[in-house]
Amino acid sequence: MRLVLLAALVVHVWAALRLARLSRQARPVSYDKQESLVFSYASRTMFWGGIIVGIFVVYHLLHFTWGTVHPDFRYGAVYYNLIVGFQVPLVSAFYILAMIPLGLHMYHGLWSSLQTLGANSPQYNRYRRPFAAAVALAVAVGNASIPVAVLTGILS
Ligand code: HEM
């Protein structure tokens, strides 16, 4: 499973860099004016959003997989590690905040990948944005609810 996750990460970064290079080659001279209605905030922050999510994942592995930055890591005790880990308010705040770039990254990524897969016709276009927004929001809010539940004592 870890090899699959690692391979997915490598392929994702490689594809993103290749796409950015192809895009630059297709239009070496940048636009005079960026049309903010067309290029949403989420689409313009894909690069830095991706870097922040990458930093989050490194911290997350140090926290819950290797336990290096965990106050009392116990190998294999996933539930215990989660509760003790999120009882540190600063750590929980970091996880909750990290869900903003993750949500934006997923929102634009989902919308854009559906277009790549061919869902780009008047018939589907009006559903693509709400669909991507709903999935990204569900993941971001769902993830954030875990540290919130620990901090408020719902999970203990
Ligand atoms: C607040 C939200 C999240 C919670 C509560 C959470 C919880 C956890 C926990 C408890 C583990 C350790 C499992 C174990 O000990 O076996 C883990 C591992 C991991 N998580 Fe998360 N996670 C969250 C968000 C994310 C996000 C957004 C990503 C990716 C962008 C992610 C990627 C991973 C990876 C790659 C591992 C390592 C799996 C391994 O050990 O091989 N997590 N997570």
Tab-separated table of N, CA and C and ligand atoms in Angstrom:
chain	number	residue	atom	x	y	z
A	1	MET	N	0.836	-1.209	0.000
A	1	MET	CA	0.000	0.000	0.000
A	1	MET	C	0.872	1.262	0.000
A	2	ARG	N	1.934	1.209	0.838
A	2	ARG	CA	2.839	2.369	0.899
A	2	ARG	C	3.516	2.612	-0.440
A	3	LEU	N	3.866	1.511	-1.120
A	3	LEU	CA	4.503	1.660	-2.440
A	3	LEU	C	3.534	2.300	-3.429
A	4	VAL	N	2.234	1.912	-3.332
A	4	VAL	CA	1.214	2.483	-4.229
A	4	VAL	C	1.086	3.986	-3.967
A	5	LEU	N	1.037	4.378	-2.671
A	5	LEU	CA	0.923	5.802	-2.313
A	5	LEU	C	2.133	6.586	-2.806
A	6	LEU	N	3.317	5.990	-2.618
A	6	LEU	CA	4.556	6.657	-3.033
A	6	LEU	C	4.587	6.814	-4.557
A	7	ALA	N	4.176	5.742	-5.263
A	7	ALA	CA	4.158	5.800	-6.725
A	7	ALA	C	3.159	6.863	-7.189
A	8	ALA	N	1.985	6.949	-6.529
A	8	ALA	CA	0.966	7.942	-6.898
A	8	ALA	C	1.531	9.351	-6.725
A	9	LEU	N	2.282	9.562	-5.637
A	9	LEU	CA	2.872	10.881	-5.381
A	9	LEU	C	3.883	11.249	-6.474
A	10	VAL	N	4.755	10.275	-6.804
A	10	VAL	CA	5.798	10.536	-7.803
A	10	VAL	C	5.158	10.846	-9.166
A	11	VAL	N	4.157	10.038	-9.570
A	11	VAL	CA	3.491	10.240	-10.860
A	11	VAL	C	2.771	11.591	-10.878
A	12	HIS	N	2.140	11.940	-9.761
A	12	HIS	CA	1.398	13.204	-9.667
A	12	HIS	C	2.331	14.405	-9.858
A	13	VAL	N	3.462	14.399	-9.156
A	13	VAL	CA	4.406	15.525	-9.250
A	13	VAL	C	5.010	15.570	-10.661
A	14	TRP	N	5.374	14.397	-11.182
A	14	TRP	CA	5.954	14.345	-12.526
A	14	TRP	C	4.957	14.899	-13.553
A	15	ALA	N	3.679	14.469	-13.489
A	15	ALA	CA	2.662	14.922	-14.453
A	15	ALA	C	2.430	16.427	-14.321
A	16	ALA	N	2.436	16.944	-13.088
A	16	ALA	CA	2.198	18.382	-12.869
A	16	ALA	C	3.330	19.205	-13.477
A	17	LEU	N	4.576	18.759	-13.259
A	17	LEU	CA	5.725	19.496	-13.793
A	17	LEU	C	5.730	19.457	-15.320
A	18	ARG	N	5.377	18.290	-15.867
A	18	ARG	CA	5.350	18.141	-17.327
A	18	ARG	C	4.266	19.035	-17.937
A	19	LEU	N	3.107	19.055	-17.291
A	19	LEU	CA	1.999	19.888	-17.767
A	19	LEU	C	2.396	21.366	-17.734
A	20	ALA	N	3.072	21.778	-16.641
A	20	ALA	CA	3.494	23.179	-16.515
A	20	ALA	C	4.478	23.521	-17.635
A	21	ARG	N	5.382	22.566	-17.962
A	21	ARG	CA	6.373	22.817	-19.012
A	21	ARG	C	5.684	22.940	-20.378
A	22	LEU	N	4.741	22.023	-20.650
A	22	LEU	CA	4.005	22.062	-21.930
A	22	LEU	C	3.231	23.376	-22.056
A	23	SER	N	2.652	23.809	-20.927
A	23	SER	CA	1.875	25.041	-20.946
A	23	SER	C	2.773	26.236	-21.240
A	24	ARG	N	3.969	26.256	-20.637
A	24	ARG	CA	4.924	27.359	-20.884
A	24	ARG	C	5.382	27.356	-22.330
A	25	GLN	N	5.645	26.140	-22.874
A	25	GLN	CA	6.115	26.042	-24.263
A	25	GLN	C	5.032	26.492	-25.238
A	26	ALA	N	3.774	26.216	-24.895
A	26	ALA	CA	2.673	26.570	-25.789
A	26	ALA	C	2.487	28.084	-25.846
A	27	ARG	N	2.870	28.791	-24.750
A	27	ARG	CA	2.731	30.237	-24.750
A	27	ARG	C	3.880	30.868	-23.971
A	28	PRO	N	5.068	30.984	-24.648
A	28	PRO	CA	6.270	31.475	-23.932
A	28	PRO	C	6.126	32.911	-23.436
A	29	VAL	N	5.302	33.723	-24.126
A	29	VAL	CA	5.110	35.112	-23.694
A	29	VAL	C	3.859	35.161	-22.820
A	30	SER	N	4.009	35.696	-21.600
A	30	SER	CA	2.847	35.649	-20.701
A	30	SER	C	1.783	36.669	-21.131
A	31	TYR	N	0.581	36.463	-20.633
A	31	TYR	CA	-0.523	37.363	-20.976
A	31	TYR	C	-0.287	38.755	-20.399
A	32	ASP	N	-0.755	39.790	-21.112
A	32	ASP	CA	-0.667	41.160	-20.610
A	32	ASP	C	-1.545	41.328	-19.385
A	33	LYS	N	-2.722	40.730	-19.500
A	33	LYS	CA	-3.717	40.925	-18.457
A	33	LYS	C	-4.302	39.570	-18.081
A	34	GLN	N	-4.340	39.250	-16.767
A	34	GLN	CA	-4.948	37.983	-16.345
A	34	GLN	C	-6.430	38.228	-16.114
A	35	GLU	N	-7.249	37.422	-16.740
A	35	GLU	CA	-8.700	37.591	-16.579
A	35	GLU	C	-9.151	36.830	-15.335
A	36	SER	N	-9.384	37.574	-14.219
A	36	SER	CA	-9.620	36.898	-12.951
A	36	SER	C	-10.946	36.126	-12.929
A	37	LEU	N	-11.863	36.452	-13.830
A	37	LEU	CA	-13.125	35.715	-13.828
A	37	LEU	C	-12.917	34.300	-14.366
A	38	VAL	N	-11.966	34.173	-15.286
A	38	VAL	CA	-11.728	32.872	-15.897
A	38	VAL	C	-10.762	32.048	-15.047
A	39	PHE	N	-9.663	32.709	-14.581
A	39	PHE	CA	-8.680	31.985	-13.770
A	39	PHE	C	-9.030	32.163	-12.302
A	40	SER	N	-9.672	31.176	-11.718
A	40	SER	CA	-10.125	31.310	-10.344
A	40	SER	C	-8.923	31.307	-9.392
A	41	TYR	N	-9.162	31.718	-8.150
A	41	TYR	CA	-8.107	31.730	-7.133
A	41	TYR	C	-7.503	30.327	-7.003
A	42	ALA	N	-8.377	29.308	-6.976
A	42	ALA	CA	-7.886	27.924	-6.810
A	42	ALA	C	-6.947	27.536	-7.946
A	43	SER	N	-7.273	27.936	-9.180
A	43	SER	CA	-6.429	27.510	-10.300
A	43	SER	C	-5.086	28.240	-10.267
A	44	ARG	N	-5.078	29.506	-9.801
A	44	ARG	CA	-3.823	30.261	-9.784
A	44	ARG	C	-2.909	29.841	-8.637
A	45	THR	N	-3.442	29.104	-7.656
A	45	THR	CA	-2.606	28.724	-6.516
A	45	THR	C	-2.249	27.231	-6.556
A	46	MET	N	-2.396	26.592	-7.704
A	46	MET	CA	-2.118	25.150	-7.777
A	46	MET	C	-0.667	24.833	-7.392
A	47	PHE	N	0.301	25.638	-7.874
A	47	PHE	CA	1.707	25.344	-7.588
A	47	PHE	C	1.996	25.475	-6.096
A	48	TRP	N	1.719	26.653	-5.513
A	48	TRP	CA	2.033	26.862	-4.094
A	48	TRP	C	1.140	26.018	-3.195
A	49	GLY	N	-0.109	25.810	-3.622
A	49	GLY	CA	-1.007	24.935	-2.868
A	49	GLY	C	-0.434	23.525	-2.812
A	50	GLY	N	0.089	23.063	-3.943
A	50	GLY	CA	0.691	21.724	-4.002
A	50	GLY	C	1.906	21.625	-3.096
A	51	ILE	N	2.741	22.695	-3.090
A	51	ILE	CA	3.934	22.697	-2.227
A	51	ILE	C	3.514	22.642	-0.751
A	52	ILE	N	2.484	23.431	-0.385
A	52	ILE	CA	2.037	23.444	1.022
A	52	ILE	C	1.464	22.080	1.414
A	53	VAL	N	0.660	21.467	0.524
A	53	VAL	CA	0.115	20.133	0.829
A	53	VAL	C	1.270	19.135	0.971
A	54	GLY	N	2.313	19.276	0.131
A	54	GLY	CA	3.494	18.402	0.217
A	54	GLY	C	4.182	18.550	1.570
A	55	ILE	N	4.342	19.800	2.037
A	55	ILE	CA	4.977	20.043	3.352
A	55	ILE	C	4.101	19.439	4.454
A	56	PHE	N	2.771	19.613	4.299
A	56	PHE	CA	1.839	19.030	5.274
A	56	PHE	C	2.034	17.512	5.355
A	57	VAL	N	2.158	16.861	4.187
A	57	VAL	CA	2.283	15.394	4.172
A	57	VAL	C	3.578	14.958	4.874
A	58	VAL	N	4.686	15.699	4.665
A	58	VAL	CA	5.957	15.349	5.327
A	58	VAL	C	5.783	15.452	6.849
A	59	TYR	N	5.178	16.578	7.315
A	59	TYR	CA	4.947	16.748	8.759
A	59	TYR	C	4.046	15.618	9.275
A	60	HIS	N	2.983	15.329	8.489
A	60	HIS	CA	2.002	14.311	8.865
A	60	HIS	C	2.658	12.932	9.032
A	61	LEU	N	3.608	12.600	8.151
A	61	LEU	CA	4.316	11.315	8.257
A	61	LEU	C	5.203	11.303	9.505
A	62	LEU	N	5.889	12.456	9.764
A	62	LEU	CA	6.733	12.549	10.961
A	62	LEU	C	5.879	12.403	12.221
A	63	HIS	N	4.624	12.864	12.135
A	63	HIS	CA	3.712	12.877	13.273
A	63	HIS	C	3.083	11.512	13.520
A	64	PHE	N	2.402	10.961	12.484
A	64	PHE	CA	1.595	9.755	12.709
A	64	PHE	C	2.189	8.455	12.163
A	65	THR	N	3.196	8.543	11.282
A	65	THR	CA	3.757	7.287	10.761
A	65	THR	C	5.054	6.939	11.489
A	66	TRP	N	5.971	7.926	11.586
A	66	TRP	CA	7.248	7.664	12.263
A	66	TRP	C	7.217	8.107	13.732
A	67	GLY	N	6.307	9.008	14.072
A	67	GLY	CA	6.164	9.435	15.471
A	67	GLY	C	7.248	10.376	15.965
A	68	THR	N	8.118	10.828	15.072
A	68	THR	CA	9.256	11.676	15.468
A	68	THR	C	8.815	12.948	16.191
A	69	VAL	N	7.725	13.584	15.718
A	69	VAL	CA	7.306	14.855	16.323
A	69	VAL	C	6.038	14.660	17.182
A	70	HIS	N	5.791	13.413	17.588
A	70	HIS	CA	4.602	13.101	18.399
A	70	HIS	C	5.004	13.075	19.873
A	71	PRO	N	4.154	13.609	20.786
A	71	PRO	CA	4.567	13.649	22.205
A	71	PRO	C	4.712	12.271	22.858
A	72	ASP	N	3.896	11.268	22.419
A	72	ASP	CA	3.996	9.938	23.041
A	72	ASP	C	3.589	8.873	22.026
A	73	PHE	N	4.418	8.673	21.012
A	73	PHE	CA	4.058	7.772	19.914
A	73	PHE	C	4.193	6.315	20.340
A	74	ARG	N	3.124	5.518	20.071
A	74	ARG	CA	3.184	4.070	20.356
A	74	ARG	C	2.942	3.310	19.059
A	75	TYR	N	3.905	2.556	18.657
A	75	TYR	CA	3.852	1.855	17.374
A	75	TYR	C	2.607	0.965	17.281
A	76	GLY	N	1.802	1.177	16.234
A	76	GLY	CA	0.623	0.327	16.002
A	76	GLY	C	-0.636	0.775	16.729
A	77	ALA	N	-0.497	1.695	17.731
A	77	ALA	CA	-1.664	2.146	18.490
A	77	ALA	C	-2.266	3.376	17.795
A	78	VAL	N	-2.925	3.141	16.640
A	78	VAL	CA	-3.359	4.245	15.768
A	78	VAL	C	-4.318	5.192	16.493
A	79	TYR	N	-5.329	4.633	17.172
A	79	TYR	CA	-6.334	5.486	17.834
A	79	TYR	C	-5.695	6.308	18.949
A	80	TYR	N	-4.879	5.667	19.773
A	80	TYR	CA	-4.191	6.379	20.865
A	80	TYR	C	-3.326	7.510	20.301
A	81	ASN	N	-2.556	7.195	19.257
A	81	ASN	CA	-1.671	8.209	18.660
A	81	ASN	C	-2.472	9.397	18.135
A	82	LEU	N	-3.634	9.101	17.539
A	82	LEU	CA	-4.475	10.160	16.985
A	82	LEU	C	-5.007	11.082	18.098
A	83	ILE	N	-5.545	10.473	19.162
A	83	ILE	CA	-6.117	11.286	20.253
A	83	ILE	C	-5.025	12.139	20.912
A	84	VAL	N	-3.917	11.510	21.291
A	84	VAL	CA	-2.839	12.244	21.981
A	84	VAL	C	-2.247	13.309	21.051
A	85	GLY	N	-2.113	12.953	19.780
A	85	GLY	CA	-1.544	13.898	18.808
A	85	GLY	C	-2.383	15.151	18.659
A	86	PHE	N	-3.700	14.983	18.598
A	86	PHE	CA	-4.580	16.138	18.375
A	86	PHE	C	-4.946	16.865	19.668
A	87	GLN	N	-4.521	16.336	20.820
A	87	GLN	CA	-4.789	17.072	22.058
A	87	GLN	C	-3.872	18.292	22.189
A	88	VAL	N	-2.889	18.415	21.308
A	88	VAL	CA	-2.008	19.592	21.295
A	88	VAL	C	-2.689	20.644	20.393
A	89	PRO	N	-3.216	21.753	20.982
A	89	PRO	CA	-4.020	22.689	20.186
A	89	PRO	C	-3.300	23.251	18.958
A	90	LEU	N	-2.001	23.548	19.075
A	90	LEU	CA	-1.272	24.117	17.944
A	90	LEU	C	-1.210	23.123	16.773
A	91	VAL	N	-1.029	21.863	17.117
A	91	VAL	CA	-0.955	20.807	16.084
A	91	VAL	C	-2.310	20.676	15.395
A	92	SER	N	-3.386	20.654	16.202
A	92	SER	CA	-4.730	20.552	15.628
A	92	SER	C	-5.013	21.748	14.739
A	93	ALA	N	-4.609	22.950	15.193
A	93	ALA	CA	-4.840	24.165	14.405
A	93	ALA	C	-4.121	24.058	13.062
A	94	PHE	N	-2.898	23.516	13.088
A	94	PHE	CA	-2.135	23.353	11.848
A	94	PHE	C	-2.862	22.419	10.884
A	95	TYR	N	-3.386	21.297	11.412
A	95	TYR	CA	-4.111	20.351	10.556
A	95	TYR	C	-5.354	21.024	9.968
A	96	ILE	N	-6.080	21.760	10.807
A	96	ILE	CA	-7.328	22.382	10.344
A	96	ILE	C	-7.011	23.413	9.247
A	97	LEU	N	-5.972	24.233	9.478
A	97	LEU	CA	-5.591	25.250	8.487
A	97	LEU	C	-5.114	24.619	7.176
A	98	ALA	N	-4.407	23.490	7.298
A	98	ALA	CA	-3.871	22.819	6.099
A	98	ALA	C	-4.986	22.318	5.193
A	99	MET	N	-6.200	22.190	5.748
A	99	MET	CA	-7.318	21.705	4.925
A	99	MET	C	-7.785	22.768	3.928
A	100	ILE	N	-7.392	24.040	4.138
A	100	ILE	CA	-7.780	25.104	3.182
A	100	ILE	C	-7.022	24.921	1.855
A	101	PRO	N	-5.658	24.906	1.872
A	101	PRO	CA	-4.983	24.647	0.592
A	101	PRO	C	-5.323	23.280	0.004
A	102	LEU	N	-5.527	22.278	0.868
A	102	LEU	CA	-5.891	20.951	0.342
A	102	LEU	C	-7.225	21.020	-0.399
A	103	GLY	N	-8.224	21.693	0.218
A	103	GLY	CA	-9.552	21.806	-0.392
A	103	GLY	C	-9.484	22.558	-1.720
A	104	LEU	N	-8.726	23.671	-1.749
A	104	LEU	CA	-8.610	24.453	-2.986
A	104	LEU	C	-7.920	23.637	-4.085
A	105	HIS	N	-6.865	22.928	-3.689
A	105	HIS	CA	-6.092	22.110	-4.634
A	105	HIS	C	-7.001	21.014	-5.223
A	106	MET	N	-7.779	20.371	-4.361
A	106	MET	CA	-8.678	19.300	-4.821
A	106	MET	C	-9.788	19.859	-5.703
A	107	TYR	N	-10.297	21.038	-5.313
A	107	TYR	CA	-11.398	21.665	-6.061
A	107	TYR	C	-10.978	21.910	-7.514
A	108	HIS	N	-9.854	22.601	-7.694
A	108	HIS	CA	-9.426	22.873	-9.063
A	108	HIS	C	-8.984	21.583	-9.762
A	109	GLY	N	-8.277	20.712	-9.043
A	109	GLY	CA	-7.780	19.460	-9.632
A	109	GLY	C	-8.920	18.578	-10.132
A	110	LEU	N	-9.977	18.478	-9.347
A	110	LEU	CA	-11.120	17.640	-9.746
A	110	LEU	C	-11.828	18.231	-10.956
A	111	TRP	N	-12.072	19.535	-10.879
A	111	TRP	CA	-12.748	20.228	-11.990
A	111	TRP	C	-11.955	20.034	-13.283
A	112	SER	N	-10.640	20.252	-13.175
A	112	SER	CA	-9.783	20.188	-14.336
A	112	SER	C	-9.637	18.753	-14.855
A	113	SER	N	-9.537	17.779	-13.944
A	113	SER	CA	-9.346	16.396	-14.405
A	113	SER	C	-10.615	15.871	-15.087
A	114	LEU	N	-11.773	16.349	-14.649
A	114	LEU	CA	-13.007	15.932	-15.329
A	114	LEU	C	-13.012	16.450	-16.762
A	115	GLN	N	-12.468	17.670	-16.935
A	115	GLN	CA	-12.362	18.238	-18.294
A	115	GLN	C	-11.413	17.384	-19.132
A	116	THR	N	-10.258	17.008	-18.540
A	116	THR	CA	-9.288	16.165	-19.245
A	116	THR	C	-9.938	14.841	-19.659
A	117	LEU	N	-10.791	14.307	-18.777
A	117	LEU	CA	-11.410	13.005	-19.063
A	117	LEU	C	-12.574	13.119	-20.051
A	118	GLY	N	-12.864	14.332	-20.489
A	118	GLY	CA	-13.847	14.488	-21.569
A	118	GLY	C	-15.189	15.067	-21.150
A	119	ALA	N	-15.364	15.340	-19.845
A	119	ALA	CA	-16.649	15.924	-19.413
A	119	ALA	C	-16.642	17.424	-19.690
A	120	ASN	N	-16.440	17.774	-20.953
A	120	ASN	CA	-16.348	19.181	-21.339
A	120	ASN	C	-17.331	19.450	-22.472
A	121	SER	N	-18.597	19.502	-22.107
A	121	SER	CA	-19.622	19.794	-23.103
A	121	SER	C	-20.731	20.565	-22.378
A	122	PRO	N	-21.531	21.331	-23.118
A	122	PRO	CA	-22.578	22.130	-22.467
A	122	PRO	C	-23.462	21.270	-21.556
A	123	GLN	N	-23.569	20.002	-21.918
A	123	GLN	CA	-24.421	19.093	-21.143
A	123	GLN	C	-23.890	18.882	-19.713
A	124	TYR	N	-22.537	18.798	-19.580
A	124	TYR	CA	-21.946	18.498	-18.265
A	124	TYR	C	-21.363	19.712	-17.556
A	125	ASN	N	-20.995	20.760	-18.332
A	125	ASN	CA	-20.211	21.849	-17.761
A	125	ASN	C	-20.807	22.463	-16.493
A	126	ARG	N	-22.127	22.627	-16.471
A	126	ARG	CA	-22.698	23.301	-15.299
A	126	ARG	C	-22.656	22.434	-14.038
A	127	TYR	N	-22.420	21.113	-14.196
A	127	TYR	CA	-22.353	20.253	-13.009
A	127	TYR	C	-20.918	20.101	-12.482
A	128	ARG	N	-19.921	20.423	-13.349
A	128	ARG	CA	-18.539	20.116	-12.982
A	128	ARG	C	-18.077	20.889	-11.750
A	129	ARG	N	-18.314	22.236	-11.752
A	129	ARG	CA	-17.855	23.049	-10.630
A	129	ARG	C	-18.538	22.659	-9.304
A	130	PRO	N	-19.899	22.577	-9.300
A	130	PRO	CA	-20.554	22.181	-8.036
A	130	PRO	C	-20.103	20.805	-7.557
A	131	PHE	N	-19.884	19.874	-8.502
A	131	PHE	CA	-19.455	18.526	-8.111
A	131	PHE	C	-18.075	18.584	-7.453
A	132	ALA	N	-17.125	19.298	-8.136
A	132	ALA	CA	-15.764	19.406	-7.591
A	132	ALA	C	-15.796	20.111	-6.237
A	133	ALA	N	-16.620	21.158	-6.119
A	133	ALA	CA	-16.701	21.907	-4.860
A	133	ALA	C	-17.255	21.014	-3.749
A	134	ALA	N	-18.285	20.227	-4.071
A	134	ALA	CA	-18.912	19.384	-3.041
A	134	ALA	C	-17.933	18.325	-2.541
A	135	VAL	N	-17.184	17.688	-3.455
A	135	VAL	CA	-16.241	16.632	-3.035
A	135	VAL	C	-15.107	17.253	-2.207
A	136	ALA	N	-14.547	18.377	-2.707
A	136	ALA	CA	-13.427	19.015	-1.996
A	136	ALA	C	-13.863	19.475	-0.605
A	137	LEU	N	-15.063	20.046	-0.530
A	137	LEU	CA	-15.572	20.534	0.758
A	137	LEU	C	-15.806	19.369	1.732
A	138	ALA	N	-16.359	18.266	1.199
A	138	ALA	CA	-16.625	17.103	2.055
A	138	ALA	C	-15.320	16.562	2.631
A	139	VAL	N	-14.259	16.509	1.793
A	139	VAL	CA	-12.975	15.986	2.271
A	139	VAL	C	-12.368	16.947	3.290
A	140	ALA	N	-12.338	18.264	2.958
A	140	ALA	CA	-11.698	19.237	3.844
A	140	ALA	C	-12.435	19.322	5.190
A	141	VAL	N	-13.767	19.432	5.132
A	141	VAL	CA	-14.548	19.557	6.376
A	141	VAL	C	-14.514	18.229	7.149
A	142	GLY	N	-14.615	17.129	6.425
A	142	GLY	CA	-14.562	15.811	7.071
A	142	GLY	C	-13.240	15.608	7.794
A	143	ASN	N	-12.127	15.938	7.144
A	143	ASN	CA	-10.806	15.811	7.770
A	143	ASN	C	-10.692	16.735	8.980
A	144	ALA	N	-11.118	18.002	8.796
A	144	ALA	CA	-10.979	18.987	9.884
A	144	ALA	C	-11.821	18.581	11.092
A	145	SER	N	-12.915	17.843	10.847
A	145	SER	CA	-13.795	17.469	11.960
A	145	SER	C	-13.076	16.539	12.956
A	146	ILE	N	-12.009	15.855	12.507
A	146	ILE	CA	-11.325	14.900	13.408
A	146	ILE	C	-10.545	15.642	14.504
A	147	PRO	N	-9.613	16.585	14.140
A	147	PRO	CA	-8.986	17.345	15.226
A	147	PRO	C	-9.986	18.157	16.050
A	148	VAL	N	-11.049	18.669	15.400
A	148	VAL	CA	-12.066	19.433	16.142
A	148	VAL	C	-12.737	18.517	17.177
A	149	ALA	N	-13.046	17.284	16.771
A	149	ALA	CA	-13.705	16.349	17.689
A	149	ALA	C	-12.814	15.997	18.877
A	150	VAL	N	-11.495	15.937	18.650
A	150	VAL	CA	-10.580	15.630	19.766
A	150	VAL	C	-10.477	16.832	20.692
A	151	LEU	N	-10.316	18.039	20.108
A	151	LEU	CA	-10.160	19.250	20.928
A	151	LEU	C	-11.398	19.515	21.781
A	152	THR	N	-12.594	19.201	21.243
A	152	THR	CA	-13.830	19.475	21.981
A	152	THR	C	-14.223	18.313	22.901
A	153	GLY	N	-13.433	17.232	22.884
A	153	GLY	CA	-13.681	16.115	23.787
A	153	GLY	C	-14.711	15.118	23.267
A	154	ILE	N	-15.215	15.314	22.041
A	154	ILE	CA	-16.175	14.350	21.468
A	154	ILE	C	-15.471	13.004	21.266
A	155	LEU	N	-14.210	13.065	20.830
A	155	LEU	CA	-13.379	11.844	20.746
A	155	LEU	C	-12.372	11.905	21.876
A	156	SER	N	-12.250	10.823	22.620
A	156	SER	CA	-11.231	10.840	23.695
A	156	SER	C	-10.691	9.434	23.934
B	1	HEM	C1	-7.098	15.847	9.585
B	1	HEM	C2	-7.016	14.948	8.616
B	1	HEM	C3	-6.225	13.669	8.718
B	1	HEM	C4	-6.194	12.747	9.738
B	1	HEM	C5	-6.974	12.783	11.042
B	1	HEM	C6	-5.261	11.710	9.350
B	1	HEM	C7	-4.925	10.601	10.116
B	1	HEM	C8	-3.894	9.752	9.851
B	1	HEM	C9	-3.349	8.746	10.745
B	1	HEM	C10	-3.876	8.471	12.153
B	1	HEM	C11	-2.333	8.116	10.106
B	1	HEM	C12	-1.438	6.982	10.659
B	1	HEM	C13	-2.072	5.649	10.410
B	1	HEM	C14	-1.222	4.550	11.061
B	1	HEM	O1	-0.679	4.765	12.144
B	1	HEM	O2	-1.119	3.471	10.477
B	1	HEM	C15	-2.191	8.722	8.795
B	1	HEM	C16	-1.253	8.353	7.831
B	1	HEM	C17	-1.138	8.940	6.582
B	1	HEM	N1	-1.901	9.944	6.068
B	1	HEM	FE1	-3.343	10.968	7.051
B	1	HEM	N2	-4.775	12.009	8.097
B	1	HEM	C18	-5.332	13.202	7.671
B	1	HEM	C19	-5.118	13.864	6.467
B	1	HEM	C20	-4.293	13.405	5.455
B	1	HEM	C21	-4.123	14.050	4.157
B	1	HEM	C22	-4.858	15.319	3.748
B	1	HEM	C23	-3.237	13.309	3.450
B	1	HEM	C24	-2.700	13.503	2.065
B	1	HEM	C25	-2.755	14.650	1.396
B	1	HEM	C26	-2.836	12.201	4.295
B	1	HEM	C27	-1.934	11.221	3.948
B	1	HEM	C28	-1.455	10.241	4.800
B	1	HEM	C29	-0.356	9.339	4.470
B	1	HEM	C30	0.423	9.319	3.151
B	1	HEM	C31	-0.165	8.518	5.583
B	1	HEM	C32	0.880	7.439	5.765
B	1	HEM	C33	0.351	6.083	5.491
B	1	HEM	C34	1.457	5.099	5.895
B	1	HEM	O3	1.820	5.052	7.064
B	1	HEM	O4	1.918	4.405	5.021
B	1	HEM	N3	-3.508	12.285	5.491
B	1	HEM	N4	-3.152	9.701	8.663
